[in-house]
PDB file of C-alpha atoms in Angstrom:
ATOM      1  CA  MET R   1      23.082  45.836 138.125  1.00  0.00           C
ATOM      2  CA  ARG R   2      25.462  48.697 137.299  1.00  0.00           C
ATOM      3  CA  TRP R   3      26.169  49.175 141.034  1.00  0.00           C
ATOM      4  CA  ILE R   4      27.369  45.595 141.131  1.00  0.00           C
ATOM      5  CA  ILE R   5      29.693  46.315 138.198  1.00  0.00           C
ATOM      6  CA  LEU R   6      31.082  49.441 139.909  1.00  0.00           C
ATOM      7  CA  LEU R   7      31.605  47.614 143.195  1.00  0.00           C
ATOM      8  CA  SER R   8      33.424  44.795 141.439  1.00  0.00           C
ATOM      9  CA  LEU R   9      35.632  47.323 139.623  1.00  0.00           C
ATOM     10  CA  LEU R  10      36.353  49.159 142.845  1.00  0.00           C
ATOM     11  CA  GLY R  11      37.129  45.900 144.557  1.00  0.00           C
ATOM     12  CA  SER R  12      39.589  44.808 141.903  1.00  0.00           C
ATOM     13  CA  ALA R  13      41.411  48.117 141.996  1.00  0.00           C
ATOM     14  CA  VAL R  14      42.523  47.696 145.584  1.00  0.00           C
ATOM     15  CA  SER R  15      42.177  43.923 145.982  1.00  0.00           C
ATOM     16  CA  ALA R  16      39.050  44.318 148.111  1.00  0.00           C
ATOM     17  CA  GLN R  17      38.307  40.671 148.437  1.00  0.00           C
ATOM     18  CA  ASP R  18      37.275  38.829 151.533  1.00  0.00           C
ATOM     19  CA  LEU R  19      39.354  35.885 152.691  1.00  0.00           C
ATOM     20  CA  GLN R  20      37.230  33.526 150.597  1.00  0.00           C
ATOM     21  CA  GLY R  21      38.093  35.466 147.412  1.00  0.00           C
ATOM     22  CA  ASN R  22      34.727  37.171 146.997  1.00  0.00           C
ATOM     23  CA  ASP R  23      34.725  40.717 145.604  1.00  0.00           C
ATOM     24  CA  THR R  24      33.559  42.474 148.744  1.00  0.00           C
ATOM     25  CA  PRO R  25      35.235  44.704 151.302  1.00  0.00           C
ATOM     26  CA  GLY R  26      34.749  41.776 153.668  1.00  0.00           C
ATOM     27  CA  ASN R  27      36.363  42.341 157.022  1.00  0.00           C
ATOM     28  CA  TRP R  28      38.580  45.333 156.160  1.00  0.00           C
ATOM     29  CA  ARG R  29      38.547  47.903 159.001  1.00  0.00           C
ATOM     30  CA  VAL R  30      39.141  51.526 158.060  1.00  0.00           C
ATOM     31  CA  THR R  31      42.004  52.955 160.120  1.00  0.00           C
ATOM     32  CA  HIS R  32      42.387  56.271 158.298  1.00  0.00           C
ATOM     33  CA  HIS R  33      40.155  58.336 156.016  1.00  0.00           C
ATOM     34  CA  GLN R  34      40.907  61.954 155.186  1.00  0.00           C
ATOM     35  CA  ILE R  35      39.221  63.965 152.435  1.00  0.00           C
ATOM     36  CA  PHE R  36      41.096  66.602 150.417  1.00  0.00           C
ATOM     37  CA  GLY R  37      38.648  68.154 147.972  1.00  0.00           C
ATOM     38  CA  ILE R  38      37.810  65.294 145.583  1.00  0.00           C
ATOM     39  CA  TRP R  39      40.645  63.052 146.849  1.00  0.00           C
ATOM     40  CA  ASN R  40      40.326  60.418 149.580  1.00  0.00           C
ATOM     41  CA  SER R  41      43.406  59.235 151.458  1.00  0.00           C
ATOM     42  CA  MET R  42      42.523  55.898 153.033  1.00  0.00           C
ATOM     43  CA  CYS R  43      44.064  53.051 154.990  1.00  0.00           C
ATOM     44  CA  ASP R  44      42.503  49.878 156.285  1.00  0.00           C
ATOM     45  CA  GLU R  45      43.528  46.564 157.777  1.00  0.00           C
ATOM     46  CA  ARG R  46      42.396  43.017 158.478  1.00  0.00           C
ATOM     47  CA  GLU R  47      43.703  39.755 159.874  1.00  0.00           C
ATOM     48  CA  GLU R  48      44.876  37.294 157.225  1.00  0.00           C
ATOM     49  CA  HIS R  49      46.047  33.866 158.266  1.00  0.00           C
ATOM     50  CA  GLY R  50      46.953  35.086 161.747  1.00  0.00           C
ATOM     51  CA  ALA R  51      48.839  38.188 160.594  1.00  0.00           C
ATOM     52  CA  LEU R  52      47.775  41.805 160.284  1.00  0.00           C
ATOM     53  CA  LYS R  53      47.546  42.994 156.657  1.00  0.00           C
ATOM     54  CA  GLN R  54      47.486  46.754 156.098  1.00  0.00           C
ATOM     55  CA  ARG R  55      47.024  48.822 152.966  1.00  0.00           C
ATOM     56  CA  CYS R  56      46.749  52.485 152.051  1.00  0.00           C
ATOM     57  CA  TYR R  57      45.532  54.113 148.871  1.00  0.00           C
ATOM     58  CA  LEU R  58      44.644  57.466 147.384  1.00  0.00           C
ATOM     59  CA  ARG R  59      41.422  57.457 145.387  1.00  0.00           C
ATOM     60  CA  ARG R  60      38.887  59.450 143.424  1.00  0.00           C
ATOM     61  CA  VAL R  61      35.560  57.951 142.377  1.00  0.00           C
ATOM     62  CA  ASP R  62      33.421  60.007 140.005  1.00  0.00           C
ATOM     63  CA  VAL R  63      29.858  58.785 139.481  1.00  0.00           C
ATOM     64  CA  PHE R  64      29.013  61.085 136.593  1.00  0.00           C
ATOM     65  CA  SER R  65      25.745  59.504 135.470  1.00  0.00           C
ATOM     66  CA  GLN R  66      23.046  58.212 137.797  1.00  0.00           C
ATOM     67  CA  ALA R  67      20.630  55.335 137.271  1.00  0.00           C
ATOM     68  CA  PRO R  68      19.162  54.175 135.025  1.00  0.00           C
ATOM     69  CA  LYS R  69      22.203  54.958 132.835  1.00  0.00           C
ATOM     70  CA  PHE R  70      24.748  54.606 135.624  1.00  0.00           C
ATOM     71  CA  ALA R  71      28.356  55.377 134.719  1.00  0.00           C
ATOM     72  CA  ALA R  72      31.491  56.066 136.763  1.00  0.00           C
ATOM     73  CA  GLN R  73      35.230  56.445 136.532  1.00  0.00           C
ATOM     74  CA  PHE R  74      37.855  56.060 139.238  1.00  0.00           C
ATOM     75  CA  ILE R  75      41.542  56.230 140.049  1.00  0.00           C
ATOM     76  CA  PHE R  76      43.397  54.320 142.779  1.00  0.00           C
ATOM     77  CA  ILE R  77      47.009  54.959 143.683  1.00  0.00           C
ATOM     78  CA  THR R  78      48.691  52.289 145.793  1.00  0.00           C
ATOM     79  CA  PRO R  79      52.255  51.751 147.023  1.00  0.00           C
ATOM     80  CA  GLU R  80      54.234  49.007 145.320  1.00  0.00           C
ATOM     81  CA  PRO R  81      57.661  47.554 146.131  1.00  0.00           C
ATOM     82  CA  SER R  82      59.154  49.558 143.237  1.00  0.00           C
ATOM     83  CA  GLY R  83      57.178  52.804 143.518  1.00  0.00           C
ATOM     84  CA  TYR R  84      53.478  53.228 142.929  1.00  0.00           C
ATOM     85  CA  LYS R  85      50.692  51.671 140.928  1.00  0.00           C
ATOM     86  CA  ILE R  86      47.933  53.799 139.416  1.00  0.00           C
ATOM     87  CA  ASP R  87      44.748  52.103 138.264  1.00  0.00           C
ATOM     88  CA  PHE R  88      42.062  53.917 136.309  1.00  0.00           C
ATOM     89  CA  GLY R  89      38.697  52.270 135.987  1.00  0.00           C
ATOM     90  CA  MET R  90      36.118  53.049 133.382  1.00  0.00           C
ATOM     91  CA  GLU R  91      33.233  51.071 132.115  1.00  0.00           C
ATOM     92  CA  PHE R  92      33.674  48.796 129.140  1.00  0.00           C
ATOM     93  CA  GLY R  93      32.580  50.679 126.037  1.00  0.00           C
ATOM     94  CA  THR R  94      34.040  54.033 127.117  1.00  0.00           C
ATOM     95  CA  LEU R  95      35.798  55.711 124.167  1.00  0.00           C
ATOM     96  CA  PHE R  96      38.047  58.724 124.711  1.00  0.00           C
ATOM     97  CA  HIS R  97      38.456  61.473 122.151  1.00  0.00           C
ATOM     98  CA  PRO R  98      41.986  61.893 120.728  1.00  0.00           C
ATOM     99  CA  GLY R  99      43.876  63.751 123.448  1.00  0.00           C
ATOM    100  CA  GLY R 100      40.904  63.324 125.773  1.00  0.00           C
ATOM    101  CA  PHE R 101      42.806  61.783 128.704  1.00  0.00           C
ATOM    102  CA  ARG R 102      45.119  64.534 129.940  1.00  0.00           C
ATOM    103  CA  ILE R 103      46.380  66.867 132.660  1.00  0.00           C
ATOM    104  CA  GLU R 104      45.972  70.565 131.930  1.00  0.00           C
ATOM    105  CA  THR R 105      47.538  73.802 133.119  1.00  0.00           C
ATOM    106  CA  MET R 106      46.859  77.388 132.037  1.00  0.00           C
ATOM    107  CA  GLN R 107      49.842  77.013 129.676  1.00  0.00           C
ATOM    108  CA  GLY R 108      48.495  73.842 128.061  1.00  0.00           C
ATOM    109  CA  ASP R 109      48.582  70.098 128.520  1.00  0.00           C
ATOM    110  CA  ILE R 110      51.510  68.706 130.518  1.00  0.00           C
ATOM    111  CA  TRP R 111      50.577  65.006 130.367  1.00  0.00           C
ATOM    112  CA  ARG R 112      48.376  62.790 128.237  1.00  0.00           C
ATOM    113  CA  THR R 113      48.036  59.132 127.461  1.00  0.00           C
ATOM    114  CA  ARG R 114      47.464  57.435 124.186  1.00  0.00           C
ATOM    115  CA  LEU R 115      47.531  53.908 125.624  1.00  0.00           C
ATOM    116  CA  PRO R 116      44.810  51.922 123.814  1.00  0.00           C
ATOM    117  CA  GLY R 117      43.565  50.293 127.041  1.00  0.00           C
ATOM    118  CA  CYS R 118      43.084  53.680 128.683  1.00  0.00           C
ATOM    119  CA  LEU R 119      41.309  55.172 125.679  1.00  0.00           C
ATOM    120  CA  THR R 120      38.884  52.284 125.197  1.00  0.00           C
ATOM    121  CA  GLY R 121      37.784  51.518 128.747  1.00  0.00           C
ATOM    122  CA  LEU R 122      39.927  48.415 129.034  1.00  0.00           C
ATOM    123  CA  SER R 123      42.927  48.037 131.342  1.00  0.00           C
ATOM    124  CA  CYS R 124      44.526  51.362 132.288  1.00  0.00           C
ATOM    125  CA  THR R 125      47.391  50.906 134.749  1.00  0.00           C
ATOM    126  CA  PHE R 126      50.656  52.791 135.269  1.00  0.00           C
ATOM    127  CA  THR R 127      53.584  51.479 137.298  1.00  0.00           C
ATOM    128  CA  GLY R 128      57.235  52.309 137.933  1.00  0.00           C
ATOM    129  CA  LYS R 129      58.608  55.332 136.086  1.00  0.00           C
ATOM    130  CA  ASP R 130      55.336  55.898 134.184  1.00  0.00           C
ATOM    131  CA  ALA R 131      53.405  56.098 137.460  1.00  0.00           C
ATOM    132  CA  GLN R 132      55.911  58.551 138.941  1.00  0.00           C
ATOM    133  CA  ILE R 133      55.714  60.801 135.866  1.00  0.00           C
ATOM    134  CA  LEU R 134      51.916  60.810 136.161  1.00  0.00           C
ATOM    135  CA  ILE R 135      52.038  61.566 139.909  1.00  0.00           C
ATOM    136  CA  ASP R 136      54.490  64.431 139.320  1.00  0.00           C
ATOM    137  CA  SER R 137      52.216  65.806 136.588  1.00  0.00           C
ATOM    138  CA  MET R 138      49.218  65.616 138.909  1.00  0.00           C
ATOM    139  CA  GLY R 139      51.184  67.674 141.442  1.00  0.00           C
ATOM    140  CA  ASP R 140      52.053  70.263 138.784  1.00  0.00           C
ATOM    141  CA  GLY R 141      48.717  70.304 136.949  1.00  0.00           C
ATOM    142  CA  GLU R 142      45.536  72.251 137.482  1.00  0.00           C
ATOM    143  CA  ALA R 143      42.992  69.664 136.281  1.00  0.00           C
ATOM    144  CA  PHE R 144      42.758  66.090 135.126  1.00  0.00           C
ATOM    145  CA  ARG R 145      40.549  66.309 132.041  1.00  0.00           C
ATOM    146  CA  PHE R 146      38.595  63.497 130.436  1.00  0.00           C
ATOM    147  CA  THR R 147      36.575  63.941 127.230  1.00  0.00           C
ATOM    148  CA  PHE R 148      34.901  60.787 125.993  1.00  0.00           C
ATOM    149  CA  ARG R 149      31.779  58.952 124.956  1.00  0.00           C
ATOM    150  CA  ASP R 150      30.520  56.822 127.831  1.00  0.00           C
ATOM    151  CA  SER R 151      29.232  53.265 127.608  1.00  0.00           C
ATOM    152  CA  HIS R 152      25.714  54.625 126.910  1.00  0.00           C
ATOM    153  CA  GLY R 153      26.901  56.725 123.954  1.00  0.00           C
ATOM    154  CA  GLN R 154      26.625  60.023 125.867  1.00  0.00           C
ATOM    155  CA  SER R 155      29.359  62.636 125.430  1.00  0.00           C
ATOM    156  CA  GLN R 156      31.134  63.429 128.703  1.00  0.00           C
ATOM    157  CA  ASP R 157      33.616  66.113 129.708  1.00  0.00           C
ATOM    158  CA  LEU R 158      34.946  65.556 133.230  1.00  0.00           C
ATOM    159  CA  SER R 159      37.393  67.837 134.980  1.00  0.00           C
ATOM    160  CA  TRP R 160      39.011  66.709 138.246  1.00  0.00           C
ATOM    161  CA  PRO R 161      40.631  69.675 140.016  1.00  0.00           C
ATOM    162  CA  LEU R 162      44.180  68.990 141.178  1.00  0.00           C
ATOM    163  CA  GLN R 163      44.573  71.894 143.642  1.00  0.00           C
ATOM    164  CA  THR R 164      44.227  69.615 146.677  1.00  0.00           C
ATOM    165  CA  PHE R 165      46.157  66.675 145.225  1.00  0.00           C
ATOM    166  CA  ASP R 166      49.465  67.692 146.861  1.00  0.00           C
ATOM    167  CA  SER R 167      47.877  67.717 150.346  1.00  0.00           C
ATOM    168  CA  ALA R 168      46.201  64.369 149.717  1.00  0.00           C
ATOM    169  CA  TRP R 169      49.482  62.943 148.395  1.00  0.00           C
ATOM    170  CA  VAL R 170      51.409  64.044 151.513  1.00  0.00           C
ATOM    171  CA  ASP R 171      48.771  62.528 153.796  1.00  0.00           C
ATOM    172  CA  PHE R 172      48.701  59.273 151.828  1.00  0.00           C
ATOM    173  CA  GLN R 173      52.504  58.964 151.918  1.00  0.00           C
ATOM    174  CA  THR R 174      52.653  59.811 155.638  1.00  0.00           C
ATOM    175  CA  GLN R 175      50.046  57.184 156.462  1.00  0.00           C
ATOM    176  CA  ALA R 176      51.610  54.521 154.220  1.00  0.00           C
ATOM    177  CA  LYS R 177      55.104  55.178 155.666  1.00  0.00           C
ATOM    178  CA  SER R 178      53.810  54.952 159.234  1.00  0.00           C
ATOM    179  CA  ARG R 179      52.498  51.452 158.406  1.00  0.00           C
ATOM    180  CA  GLY R 180      55.713  50.348 156.689  1.00  0.00           C
ATOM    181  CA  LEU R 181      54.078  50.239 153.258  1.00  0.00           C
ATOM    182  CA  ILE R 182      56.523  52.753 151.767  1.00  0.00           C
ATOM    183  CA  GLN R 183      60.232  52.627 152.481  1.00  0.00           C
ATOM    184  CA  GLU R 184      62.132  55.858 153.157  1.00  0.00           C
TER     185      GLU R 184
END
């Protein structure tokens, strides 16, 4: 059951619906997939109403607790007409500690969110200037750090290394530009 929940969350993050509106990858064909440490730079395409639809995204999916108490967290970064959109997905019932959603360096934290939706496992999306600030911080940071209680009541402390983020970001932008998804 939890796999179904994760797949539906993953689907909603990048609009992975088939042409009938079902939450499934459907007929998307992967045209690019490059791994940079924990980061995946991906592009895919499909025919929609007689026209080719393409998309690219940068993602990280962290399944930090296996069945029977399955739990996961993810991030998707996608191009938007006015910059980028960053979606974080956590399971309903996730509760972050104060300051528990942050980017760290050896000198201290350089970014953190206190958005209620992000800290409670609800909607956690950044767009426009807020997304760009977060992307810049990911490029400058050493680790994305998450300290929280998961939906099963278990304490979690996740650290996503950011050393390979810059390489993944360059690849993602190159691929998205080559498909006309990002304007110069």
